[in-house]
PDB file of C-alpha atoms in Angstrom:
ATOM      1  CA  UNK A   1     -40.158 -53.858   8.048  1.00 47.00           C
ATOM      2  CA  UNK A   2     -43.571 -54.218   6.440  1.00 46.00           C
ATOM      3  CA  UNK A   3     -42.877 -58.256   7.335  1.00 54.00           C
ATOM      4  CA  UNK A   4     -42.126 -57.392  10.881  1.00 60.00           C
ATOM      5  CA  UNK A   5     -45.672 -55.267  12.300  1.00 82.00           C
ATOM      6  CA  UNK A   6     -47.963 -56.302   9.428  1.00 86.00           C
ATOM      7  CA  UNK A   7     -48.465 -52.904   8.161  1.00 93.00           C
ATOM      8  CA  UNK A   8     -48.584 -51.702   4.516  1.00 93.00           C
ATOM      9  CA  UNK A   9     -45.574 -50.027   2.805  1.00 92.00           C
ATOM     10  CA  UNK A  10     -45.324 -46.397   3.234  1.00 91.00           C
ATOM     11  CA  UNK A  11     -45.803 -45.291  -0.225  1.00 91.00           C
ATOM     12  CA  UNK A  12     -49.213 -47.342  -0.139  1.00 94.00           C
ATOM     13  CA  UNK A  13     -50.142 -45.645   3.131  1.00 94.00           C
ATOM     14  CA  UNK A  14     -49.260 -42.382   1.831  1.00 92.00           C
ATOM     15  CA  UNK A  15     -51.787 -43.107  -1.296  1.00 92.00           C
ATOM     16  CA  UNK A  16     -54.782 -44.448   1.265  1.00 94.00           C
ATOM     17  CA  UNK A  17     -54.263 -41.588   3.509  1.00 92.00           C
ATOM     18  CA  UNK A  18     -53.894 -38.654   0.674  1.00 89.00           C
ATOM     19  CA  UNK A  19     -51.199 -37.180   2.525  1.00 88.00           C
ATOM     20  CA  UNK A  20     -49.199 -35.093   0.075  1.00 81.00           C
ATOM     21  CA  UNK A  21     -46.470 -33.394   1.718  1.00 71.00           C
ATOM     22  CA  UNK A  22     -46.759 -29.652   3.333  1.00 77.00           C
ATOM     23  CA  UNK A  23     -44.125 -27.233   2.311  1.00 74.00           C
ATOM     24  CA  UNK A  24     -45.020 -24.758   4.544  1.00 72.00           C
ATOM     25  CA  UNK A  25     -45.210 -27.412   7.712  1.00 69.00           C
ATOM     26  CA  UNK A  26     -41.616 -28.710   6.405  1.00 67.00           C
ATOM     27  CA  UNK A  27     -42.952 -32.158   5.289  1.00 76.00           C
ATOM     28  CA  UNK A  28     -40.473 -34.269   3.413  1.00 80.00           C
ATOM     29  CA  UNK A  29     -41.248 -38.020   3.941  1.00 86.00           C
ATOM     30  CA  UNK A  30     -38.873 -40.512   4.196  1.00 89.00           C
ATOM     31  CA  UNK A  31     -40.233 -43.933   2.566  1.00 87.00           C
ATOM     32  CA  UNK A  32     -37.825 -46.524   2.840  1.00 92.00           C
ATOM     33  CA  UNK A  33     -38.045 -48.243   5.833  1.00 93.00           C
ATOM     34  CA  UNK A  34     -34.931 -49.554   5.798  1.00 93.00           C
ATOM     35  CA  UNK A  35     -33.398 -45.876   6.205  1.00 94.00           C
ATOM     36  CA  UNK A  36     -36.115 -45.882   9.019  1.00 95.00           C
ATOM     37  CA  UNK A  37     -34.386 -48.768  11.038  1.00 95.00           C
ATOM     38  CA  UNK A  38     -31.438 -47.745  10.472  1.00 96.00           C
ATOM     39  CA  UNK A  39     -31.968 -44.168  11.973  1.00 97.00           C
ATOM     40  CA  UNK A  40     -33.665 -45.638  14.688  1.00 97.00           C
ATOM     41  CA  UNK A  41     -30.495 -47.993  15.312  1.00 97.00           C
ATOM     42  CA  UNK A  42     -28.270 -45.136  15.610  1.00 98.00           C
ATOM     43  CA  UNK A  43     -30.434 -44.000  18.564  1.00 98.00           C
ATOM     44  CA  UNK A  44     -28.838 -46.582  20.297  1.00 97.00           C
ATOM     45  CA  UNK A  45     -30.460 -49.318  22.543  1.00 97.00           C
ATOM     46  CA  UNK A  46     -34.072 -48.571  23.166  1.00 98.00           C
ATOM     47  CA  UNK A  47     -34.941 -51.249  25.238  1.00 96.00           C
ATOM     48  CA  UNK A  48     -36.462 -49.711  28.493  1.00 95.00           C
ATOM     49  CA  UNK A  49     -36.358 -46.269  26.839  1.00 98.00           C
ATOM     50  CA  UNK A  50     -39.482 -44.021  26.004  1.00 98.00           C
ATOM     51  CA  UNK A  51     -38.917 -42.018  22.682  1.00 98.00           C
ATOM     52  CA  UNK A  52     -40.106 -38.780  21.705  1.00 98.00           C
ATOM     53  CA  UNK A  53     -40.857 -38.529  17.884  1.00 98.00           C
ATOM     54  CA  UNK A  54     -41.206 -34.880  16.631  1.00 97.00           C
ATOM     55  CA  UNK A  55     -43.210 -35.007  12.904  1.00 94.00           C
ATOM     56  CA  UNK A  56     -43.796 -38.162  12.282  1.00 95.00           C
ATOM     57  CA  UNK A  57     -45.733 -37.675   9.110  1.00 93.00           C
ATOM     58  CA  UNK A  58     -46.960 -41.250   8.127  1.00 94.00           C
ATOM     59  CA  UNK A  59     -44.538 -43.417  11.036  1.00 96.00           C
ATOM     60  CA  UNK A  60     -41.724 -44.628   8.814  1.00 95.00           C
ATOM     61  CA  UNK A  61     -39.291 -43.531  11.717  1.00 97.00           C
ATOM     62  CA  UNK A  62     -42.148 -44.554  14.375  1.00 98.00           C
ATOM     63  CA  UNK A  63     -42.583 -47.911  13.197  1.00 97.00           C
ATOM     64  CA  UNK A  64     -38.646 -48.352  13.419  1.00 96.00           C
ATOM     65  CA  UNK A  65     -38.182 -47.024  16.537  1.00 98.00           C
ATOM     66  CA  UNK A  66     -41.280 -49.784  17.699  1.00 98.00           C
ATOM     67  CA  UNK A  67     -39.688 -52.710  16.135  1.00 96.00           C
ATOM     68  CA  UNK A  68     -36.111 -51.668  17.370  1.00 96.00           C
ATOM     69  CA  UNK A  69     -37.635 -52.357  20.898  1.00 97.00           C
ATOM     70  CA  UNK A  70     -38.499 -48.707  22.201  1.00 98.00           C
ATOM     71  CA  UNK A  71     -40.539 -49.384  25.495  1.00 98.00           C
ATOM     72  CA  UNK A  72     -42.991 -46.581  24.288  1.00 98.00           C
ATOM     73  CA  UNK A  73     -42.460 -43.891  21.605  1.00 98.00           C
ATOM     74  CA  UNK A  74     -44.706 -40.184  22.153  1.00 98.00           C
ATOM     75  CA  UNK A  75     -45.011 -38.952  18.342  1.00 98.00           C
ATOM     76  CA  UNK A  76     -45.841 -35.256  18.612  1.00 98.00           C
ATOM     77  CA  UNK A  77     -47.731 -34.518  14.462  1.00 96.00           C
ATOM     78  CA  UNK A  78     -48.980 -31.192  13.980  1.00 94.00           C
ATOM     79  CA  UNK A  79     -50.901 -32.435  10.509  1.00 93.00           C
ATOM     80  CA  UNK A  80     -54.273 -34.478  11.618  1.00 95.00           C
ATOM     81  CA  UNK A  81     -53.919 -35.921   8.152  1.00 94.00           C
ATOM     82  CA  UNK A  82     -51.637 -37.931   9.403  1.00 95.00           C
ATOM     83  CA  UNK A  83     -53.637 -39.095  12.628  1.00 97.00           C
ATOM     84  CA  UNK A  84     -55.460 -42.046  10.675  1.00 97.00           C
ATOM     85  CA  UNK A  85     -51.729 -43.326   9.633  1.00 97.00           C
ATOM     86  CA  UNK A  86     -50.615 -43.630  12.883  1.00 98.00           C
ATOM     87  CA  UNK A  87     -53.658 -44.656  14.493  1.00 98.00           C
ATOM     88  CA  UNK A  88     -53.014 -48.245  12.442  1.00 97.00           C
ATOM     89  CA  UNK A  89     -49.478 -48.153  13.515  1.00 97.00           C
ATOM     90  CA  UNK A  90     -50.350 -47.650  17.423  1.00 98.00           C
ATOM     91  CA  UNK A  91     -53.059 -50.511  16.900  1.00 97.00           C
ATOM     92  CA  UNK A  92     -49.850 -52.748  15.368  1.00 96.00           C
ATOM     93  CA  UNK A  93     -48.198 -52.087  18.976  1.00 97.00           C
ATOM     94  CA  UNK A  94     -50.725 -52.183  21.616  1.00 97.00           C
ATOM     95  CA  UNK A  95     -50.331 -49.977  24.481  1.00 97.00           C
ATOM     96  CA  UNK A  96     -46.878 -48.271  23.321  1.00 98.00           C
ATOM     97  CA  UNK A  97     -47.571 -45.675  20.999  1.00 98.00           C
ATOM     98  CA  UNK A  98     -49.134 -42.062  22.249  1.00 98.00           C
ATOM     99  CA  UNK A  99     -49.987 -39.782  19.158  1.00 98.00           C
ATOM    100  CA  UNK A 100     -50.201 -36.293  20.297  1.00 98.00           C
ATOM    101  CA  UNK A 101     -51.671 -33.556  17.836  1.00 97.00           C
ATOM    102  CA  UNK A 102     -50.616 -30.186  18.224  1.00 96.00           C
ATOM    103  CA  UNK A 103     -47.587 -27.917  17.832  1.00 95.00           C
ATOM    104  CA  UNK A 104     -44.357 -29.271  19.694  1.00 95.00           C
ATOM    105  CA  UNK A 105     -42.795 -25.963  20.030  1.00 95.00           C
ATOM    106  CA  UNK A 106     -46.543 -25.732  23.062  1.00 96.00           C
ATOM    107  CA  UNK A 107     -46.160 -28.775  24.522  1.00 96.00           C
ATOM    108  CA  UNK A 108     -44.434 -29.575  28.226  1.00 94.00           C
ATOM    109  CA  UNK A 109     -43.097 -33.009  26.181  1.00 93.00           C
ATOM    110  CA  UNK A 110     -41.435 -34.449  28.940  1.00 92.00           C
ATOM    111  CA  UNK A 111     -44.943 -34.391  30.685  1.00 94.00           C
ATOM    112  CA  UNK A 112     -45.781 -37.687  28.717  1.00 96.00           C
ATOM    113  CA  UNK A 113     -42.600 -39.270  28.675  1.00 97.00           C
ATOM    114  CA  UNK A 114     -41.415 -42.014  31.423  1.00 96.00           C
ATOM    115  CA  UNK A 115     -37.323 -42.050  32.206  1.00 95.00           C
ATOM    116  CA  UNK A 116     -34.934 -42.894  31.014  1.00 95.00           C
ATOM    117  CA  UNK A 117     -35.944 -41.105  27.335  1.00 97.00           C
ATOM    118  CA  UNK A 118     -34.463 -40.331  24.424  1.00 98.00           C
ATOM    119  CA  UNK A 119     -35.285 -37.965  21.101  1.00 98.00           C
ATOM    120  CA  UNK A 120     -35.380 -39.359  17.813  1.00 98.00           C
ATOM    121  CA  UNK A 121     -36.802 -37.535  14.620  1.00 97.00           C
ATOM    122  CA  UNK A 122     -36.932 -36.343  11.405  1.00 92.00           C
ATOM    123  CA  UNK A 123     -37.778 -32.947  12.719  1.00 89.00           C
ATOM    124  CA  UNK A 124     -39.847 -30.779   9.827  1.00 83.00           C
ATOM    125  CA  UNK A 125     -37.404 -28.152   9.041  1.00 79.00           C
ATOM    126  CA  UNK A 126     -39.197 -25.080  10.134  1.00 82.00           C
ATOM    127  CA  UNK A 127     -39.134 -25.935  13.513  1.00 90.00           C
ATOM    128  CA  UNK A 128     -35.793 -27.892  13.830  1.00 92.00           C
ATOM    129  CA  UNK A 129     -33.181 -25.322  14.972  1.00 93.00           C
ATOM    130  CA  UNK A 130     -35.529 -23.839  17.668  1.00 94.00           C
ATOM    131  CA  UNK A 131     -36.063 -27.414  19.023  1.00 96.00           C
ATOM    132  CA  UNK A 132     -32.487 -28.286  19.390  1.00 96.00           C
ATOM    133  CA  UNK A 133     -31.986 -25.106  21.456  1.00 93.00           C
ATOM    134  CA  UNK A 134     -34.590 -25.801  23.480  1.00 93.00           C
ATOM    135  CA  UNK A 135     -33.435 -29.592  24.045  1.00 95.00           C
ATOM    136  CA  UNK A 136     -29.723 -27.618  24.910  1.00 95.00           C
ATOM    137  CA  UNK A 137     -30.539 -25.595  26.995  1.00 91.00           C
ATOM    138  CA  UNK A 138     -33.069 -26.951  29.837  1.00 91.00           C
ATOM    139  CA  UNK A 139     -32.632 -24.966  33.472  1.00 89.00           C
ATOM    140  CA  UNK A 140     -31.418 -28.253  35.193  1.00 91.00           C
ATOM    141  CA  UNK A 141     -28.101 -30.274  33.607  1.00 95.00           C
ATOM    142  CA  UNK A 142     -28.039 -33.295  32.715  1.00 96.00           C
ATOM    143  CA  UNK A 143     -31.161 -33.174  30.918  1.00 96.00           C
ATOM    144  CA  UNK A 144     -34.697 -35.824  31.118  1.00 94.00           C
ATOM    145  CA  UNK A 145     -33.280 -37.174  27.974  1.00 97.00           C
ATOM    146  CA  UNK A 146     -29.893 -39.367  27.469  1.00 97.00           C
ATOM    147  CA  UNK A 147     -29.654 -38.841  23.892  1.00 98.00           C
ATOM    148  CA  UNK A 148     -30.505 -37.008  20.350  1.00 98.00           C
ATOM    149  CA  UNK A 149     -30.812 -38.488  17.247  1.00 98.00           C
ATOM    150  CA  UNK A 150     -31.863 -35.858  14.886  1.00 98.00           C
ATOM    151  CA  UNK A 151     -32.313 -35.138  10.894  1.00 95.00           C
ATOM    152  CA  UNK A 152     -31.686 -32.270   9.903  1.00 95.00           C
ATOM    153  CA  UNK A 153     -30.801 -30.282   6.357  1.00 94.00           C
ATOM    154  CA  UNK A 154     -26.773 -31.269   6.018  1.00 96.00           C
ATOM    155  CA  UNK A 155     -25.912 -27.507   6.593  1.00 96.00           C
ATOM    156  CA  UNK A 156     -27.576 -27.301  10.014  1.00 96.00           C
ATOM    157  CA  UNK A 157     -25.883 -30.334  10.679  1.00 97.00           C
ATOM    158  CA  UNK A 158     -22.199 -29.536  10.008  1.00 98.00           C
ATOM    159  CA  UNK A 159     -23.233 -26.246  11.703  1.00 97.00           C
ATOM    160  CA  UNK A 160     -23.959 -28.100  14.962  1.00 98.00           C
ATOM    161  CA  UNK A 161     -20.564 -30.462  14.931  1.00 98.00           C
ATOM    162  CA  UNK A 162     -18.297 -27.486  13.298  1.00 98.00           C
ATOM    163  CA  UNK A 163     -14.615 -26.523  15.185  1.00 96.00           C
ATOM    164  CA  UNK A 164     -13.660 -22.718  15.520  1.00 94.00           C
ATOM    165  CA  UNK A 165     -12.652 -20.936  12.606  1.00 92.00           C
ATOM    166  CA  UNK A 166     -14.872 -22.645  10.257  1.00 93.00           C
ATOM    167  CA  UNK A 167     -17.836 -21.049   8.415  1.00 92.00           C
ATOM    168  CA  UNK A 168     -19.851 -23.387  10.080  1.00 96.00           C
ATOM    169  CA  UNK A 169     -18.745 -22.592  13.460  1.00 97.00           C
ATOM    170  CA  UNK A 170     -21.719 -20.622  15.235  1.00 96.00           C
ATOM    171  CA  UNK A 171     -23.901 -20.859  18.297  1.00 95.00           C
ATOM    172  CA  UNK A 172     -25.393 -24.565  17.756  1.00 96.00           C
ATOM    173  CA  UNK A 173     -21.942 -25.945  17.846  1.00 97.00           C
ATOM    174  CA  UNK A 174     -21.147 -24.235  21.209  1.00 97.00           C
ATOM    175  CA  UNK A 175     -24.392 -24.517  22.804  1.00 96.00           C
ATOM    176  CA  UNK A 176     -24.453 -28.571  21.825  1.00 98.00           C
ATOM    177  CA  UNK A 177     -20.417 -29.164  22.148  1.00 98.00           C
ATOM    178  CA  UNK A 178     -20.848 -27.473  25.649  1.00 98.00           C
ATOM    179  CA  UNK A 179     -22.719 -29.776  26.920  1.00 97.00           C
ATOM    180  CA  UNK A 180     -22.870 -32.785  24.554  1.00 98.00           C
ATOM    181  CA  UNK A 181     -20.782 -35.241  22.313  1.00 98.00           C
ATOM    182  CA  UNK A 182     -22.261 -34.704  18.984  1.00 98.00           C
ATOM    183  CA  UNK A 183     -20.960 -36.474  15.404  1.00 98.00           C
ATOM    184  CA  UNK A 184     -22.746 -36.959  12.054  1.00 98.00           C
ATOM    185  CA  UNK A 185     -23.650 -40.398  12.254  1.00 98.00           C
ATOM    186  CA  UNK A 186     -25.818 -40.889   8.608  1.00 98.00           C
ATOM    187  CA  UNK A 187     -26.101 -38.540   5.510  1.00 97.00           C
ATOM    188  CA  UNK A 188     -28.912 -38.758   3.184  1.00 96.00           C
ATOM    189  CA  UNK A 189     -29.080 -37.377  -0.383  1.00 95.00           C
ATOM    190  CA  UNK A 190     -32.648 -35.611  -1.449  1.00 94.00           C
ATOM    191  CA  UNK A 191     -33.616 -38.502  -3.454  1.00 93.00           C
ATOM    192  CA  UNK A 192     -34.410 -40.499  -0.380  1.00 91.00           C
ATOM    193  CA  UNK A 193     -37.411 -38.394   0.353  1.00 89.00           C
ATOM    194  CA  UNK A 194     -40.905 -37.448  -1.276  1.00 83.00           C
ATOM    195  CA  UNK A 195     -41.017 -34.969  -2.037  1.00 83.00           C
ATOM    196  CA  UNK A 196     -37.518 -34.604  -3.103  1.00 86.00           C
ATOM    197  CA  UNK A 197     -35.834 -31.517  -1.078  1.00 87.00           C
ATOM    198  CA  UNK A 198     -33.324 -29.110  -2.950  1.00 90.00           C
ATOM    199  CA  UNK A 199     -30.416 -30.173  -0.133  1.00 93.00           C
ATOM    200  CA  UNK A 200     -29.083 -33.365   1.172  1.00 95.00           C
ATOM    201  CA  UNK A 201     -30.100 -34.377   4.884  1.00 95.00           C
ATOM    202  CA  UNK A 202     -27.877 -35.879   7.912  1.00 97.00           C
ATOM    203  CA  UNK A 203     -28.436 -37.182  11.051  1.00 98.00           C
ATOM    204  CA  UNK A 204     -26.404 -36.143  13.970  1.00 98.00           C
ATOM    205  CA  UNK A 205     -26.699 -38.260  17.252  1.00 98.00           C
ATOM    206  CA  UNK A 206     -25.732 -36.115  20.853  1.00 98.00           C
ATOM    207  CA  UNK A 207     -25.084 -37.679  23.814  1.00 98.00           C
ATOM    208  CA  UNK A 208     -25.520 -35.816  26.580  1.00 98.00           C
ATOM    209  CA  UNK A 209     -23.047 -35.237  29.180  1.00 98.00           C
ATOM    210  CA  UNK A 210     -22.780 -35.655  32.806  1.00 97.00           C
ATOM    211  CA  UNK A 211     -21.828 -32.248  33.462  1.00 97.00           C
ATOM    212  CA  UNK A 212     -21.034 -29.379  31.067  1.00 97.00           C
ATOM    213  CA  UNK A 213     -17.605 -29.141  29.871  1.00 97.00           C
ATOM    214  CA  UNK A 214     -16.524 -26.086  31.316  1.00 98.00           C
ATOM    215  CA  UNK A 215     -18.498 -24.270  34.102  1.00 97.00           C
ATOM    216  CA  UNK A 216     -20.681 -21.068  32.881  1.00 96.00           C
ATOM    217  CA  UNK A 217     -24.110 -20.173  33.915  1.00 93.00           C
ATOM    218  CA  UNK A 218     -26.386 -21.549  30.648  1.00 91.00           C
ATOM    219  CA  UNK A 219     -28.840 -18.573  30.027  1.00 91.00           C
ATOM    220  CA  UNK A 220     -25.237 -16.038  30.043  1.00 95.00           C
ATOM    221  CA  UNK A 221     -23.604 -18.036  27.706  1.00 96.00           C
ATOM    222  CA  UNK A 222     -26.409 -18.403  25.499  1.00 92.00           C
ATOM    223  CA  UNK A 223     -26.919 -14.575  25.428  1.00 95.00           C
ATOM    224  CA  UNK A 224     -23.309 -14.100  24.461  1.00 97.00           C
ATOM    225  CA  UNK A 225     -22.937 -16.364  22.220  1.00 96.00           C
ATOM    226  CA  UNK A 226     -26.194 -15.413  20.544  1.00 94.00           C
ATOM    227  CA  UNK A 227     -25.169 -11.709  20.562  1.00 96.00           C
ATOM    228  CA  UNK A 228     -21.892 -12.615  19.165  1.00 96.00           C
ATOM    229  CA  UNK A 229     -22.505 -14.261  16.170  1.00 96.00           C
ATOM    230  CA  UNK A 230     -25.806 -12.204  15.530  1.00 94.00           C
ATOM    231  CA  UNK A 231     -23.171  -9.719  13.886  1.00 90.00           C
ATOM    232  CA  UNK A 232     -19.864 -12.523  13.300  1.00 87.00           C
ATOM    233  CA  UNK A 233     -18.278 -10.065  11.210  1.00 89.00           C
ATOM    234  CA  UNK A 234     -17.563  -7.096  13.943  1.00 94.00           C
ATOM    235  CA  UNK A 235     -15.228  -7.449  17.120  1.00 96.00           C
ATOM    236  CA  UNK A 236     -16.635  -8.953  20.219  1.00 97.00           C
ATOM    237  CA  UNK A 237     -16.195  -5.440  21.756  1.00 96.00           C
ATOM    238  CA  UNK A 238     -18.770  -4.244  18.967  1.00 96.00           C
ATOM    239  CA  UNK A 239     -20.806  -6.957  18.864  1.00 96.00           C
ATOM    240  CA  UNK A 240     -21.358  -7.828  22.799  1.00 97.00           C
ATOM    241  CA  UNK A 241     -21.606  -3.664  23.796  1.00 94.00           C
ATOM    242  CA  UNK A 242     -25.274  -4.309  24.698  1.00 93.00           C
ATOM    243  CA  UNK A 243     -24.874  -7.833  26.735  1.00 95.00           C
ATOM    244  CA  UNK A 244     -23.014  -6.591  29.611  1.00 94.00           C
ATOM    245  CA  UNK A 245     -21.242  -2.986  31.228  1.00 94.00           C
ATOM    246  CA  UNK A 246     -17.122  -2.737  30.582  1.00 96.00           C
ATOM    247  CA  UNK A 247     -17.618  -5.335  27.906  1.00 97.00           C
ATOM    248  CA  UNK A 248     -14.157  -4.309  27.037  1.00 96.00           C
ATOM    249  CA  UNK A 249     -12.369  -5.004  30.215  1.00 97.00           C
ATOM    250  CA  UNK A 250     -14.463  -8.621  30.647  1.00 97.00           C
ATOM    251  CA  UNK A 251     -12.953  -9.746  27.236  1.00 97.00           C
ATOM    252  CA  UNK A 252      -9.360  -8.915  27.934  1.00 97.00           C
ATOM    253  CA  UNK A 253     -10.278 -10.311  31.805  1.00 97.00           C
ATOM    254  CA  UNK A 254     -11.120 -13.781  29.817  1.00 97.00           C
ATOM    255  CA  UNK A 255      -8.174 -13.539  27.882  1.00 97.00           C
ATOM    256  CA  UNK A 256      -9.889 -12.710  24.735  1.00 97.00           C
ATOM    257  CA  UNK A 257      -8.702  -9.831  22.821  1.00 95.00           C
ATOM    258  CA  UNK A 258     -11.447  -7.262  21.998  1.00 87.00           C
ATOM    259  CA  UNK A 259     -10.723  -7.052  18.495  1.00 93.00           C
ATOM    260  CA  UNK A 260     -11.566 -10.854  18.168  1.00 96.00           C
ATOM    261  CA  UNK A 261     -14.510 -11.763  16.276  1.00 96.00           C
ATOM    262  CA  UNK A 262     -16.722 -14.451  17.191  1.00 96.00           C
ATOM    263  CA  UNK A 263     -16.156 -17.570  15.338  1.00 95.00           C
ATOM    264  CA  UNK A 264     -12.121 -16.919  16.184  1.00 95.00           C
ATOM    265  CA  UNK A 265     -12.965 -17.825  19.545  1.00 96.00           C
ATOM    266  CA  UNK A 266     -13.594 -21.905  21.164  1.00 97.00           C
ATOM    267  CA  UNK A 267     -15.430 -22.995  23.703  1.00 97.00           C
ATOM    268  CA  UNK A 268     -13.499 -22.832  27.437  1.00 98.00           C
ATOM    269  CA  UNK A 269     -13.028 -18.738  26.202  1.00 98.00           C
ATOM    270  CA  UNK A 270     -16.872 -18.476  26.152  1.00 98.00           C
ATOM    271  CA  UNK A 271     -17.478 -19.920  29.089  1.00 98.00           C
ATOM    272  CA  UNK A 272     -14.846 -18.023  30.957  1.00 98.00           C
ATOM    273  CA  UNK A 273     -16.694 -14.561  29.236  1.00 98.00           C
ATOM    274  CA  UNK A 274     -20.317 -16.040  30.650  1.00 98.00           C
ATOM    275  CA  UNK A 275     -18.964 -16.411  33.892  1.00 98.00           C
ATOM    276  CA  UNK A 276     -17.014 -13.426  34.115  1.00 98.00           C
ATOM    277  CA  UNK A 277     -20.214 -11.632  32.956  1.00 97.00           C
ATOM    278  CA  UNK A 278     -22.193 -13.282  35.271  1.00 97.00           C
ATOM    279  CA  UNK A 279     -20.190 -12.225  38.246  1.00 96.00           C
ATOM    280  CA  UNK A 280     -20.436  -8.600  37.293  1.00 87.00           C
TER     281      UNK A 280
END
């Protein structure tokens, strides 16, 4: 990679630059820019795609998705100690790199992105979850972007691809299988990064669907399903008392016996609950 733009290797520009990782901004830098590529492979074509970059820390991730052809990549970095880093890497690719400093979690991001856009990132882990649920649950389906690409600690992965009845199994899997097809694509053990987390990493790619797998009004299901696995280990008739009136009579209506508990329970069922919930 270094061959390809020019620029220095990462562990140099992490020495010029002084940037030590952040715990408490969930910093862990990947260095080898051959992981780097390869992530930004498994985002798929980016010709004629913008791509949003969430943490970039010193570009190792922005300078693949660049040489993998992305038509312009907006890095949202929260740490100006990383502004000079990627301030050489936007002057490597003139005119198709935007750096934004701030917080992502503030920022209208599709604002500064051109369609057709996708997501790629090795999101800092503090603020990972939340942005997936954002990114799954916009008011208007399908979504500004085509695609996710995502690192994440391996247990919020297998979290977000798990099947009913398995620890796992919780609201990211139902809020991103609703709507999405989503697969562990890449796992990476905590030697890859500096500073060397205490779990291993994976990257899970979602594709976003035409239209939602089963019919449910988003903001209803996400309440439910939220409320339901808030307490997994009581019945649904316990656990959803305080989502909606006759809670009782709506499970049994959806085919879903009150005594159930939440991670017993698939997909189509929770979208038949939202919707008979919705209705009243």
């Amino acid at each position: 990679m270094a061959t390809i733009d020019g620029l220095p290797p990462l562990r140099d520009v992490i020495a010029t630059h002084e940037l030590s990782a952040k715990k408490q901004l969930g910093q862990n830098f990947l260095l080898d820019l051959n992981l780097t590529a390869k992530i930004a492979r498994l985002a798929g074509d980016l010709a004629g795609h913008d791509v949003l970059e969430v943490g970039p820390g010193p570009g190792g991730l922005t300078r693949g998705l660049l040489a993998e052809g992305a038509r312009h990549v907006v890095a949202v970095e929260k740490d100006a100690r990383c502004l000079p880093a990627l301030a050489e890497i936007a002057a490597a690719y003139p005119g198709r790199l935007t750096v934004l400093n701030g917080d992502a979690l503030d920022m209208d991001l599709a604002a500064h992105l051109t369609p057709p856009w996708k997501v790629a990132a090795n999101l800092p882990y503090n603020v990972g979850t939340e942005l997936l649920v954002r990114w799954l649950t916009p008011p208007v389906w399908p979504p500004a972007w085509s695609s996710l690409t995502l690192m994440f600690q391996k247990e919020v992965a297998e979290r977000i691809v798990a099947k009913p009845g398995s620890k796992a199994y919780g609201r990211l899997a139902l809020l991103a299988q609703w709507r999405c097809e989503a697969r562990i694509v890449m796992s990476l053990p905590p030697e890859a990064f500096t500073p060397a987390p205490k779990v291993h990493s994976a990257v899970v790619h979602l594709t976003a669907l035409p239209a939602p797998r089963f019919e449910a009004d988003g903001a209803v299901l996400n309440r439910i399903v939220a409320a339901g696995f808030n307490q997994r280990r009581k019945m649904l008739r316990v656990s959803l008392k305080g989502v909606s009136p006759g809670i009782e009579a709506k499970l049994e209506a959806a085919g879903i016996p009150p005594t159930a508990r939440a991670e017993e329970i698939g997909l189509e069922a929770f979208c038949l609950l939202a919707r008979i919930v919705a209705a009243g």
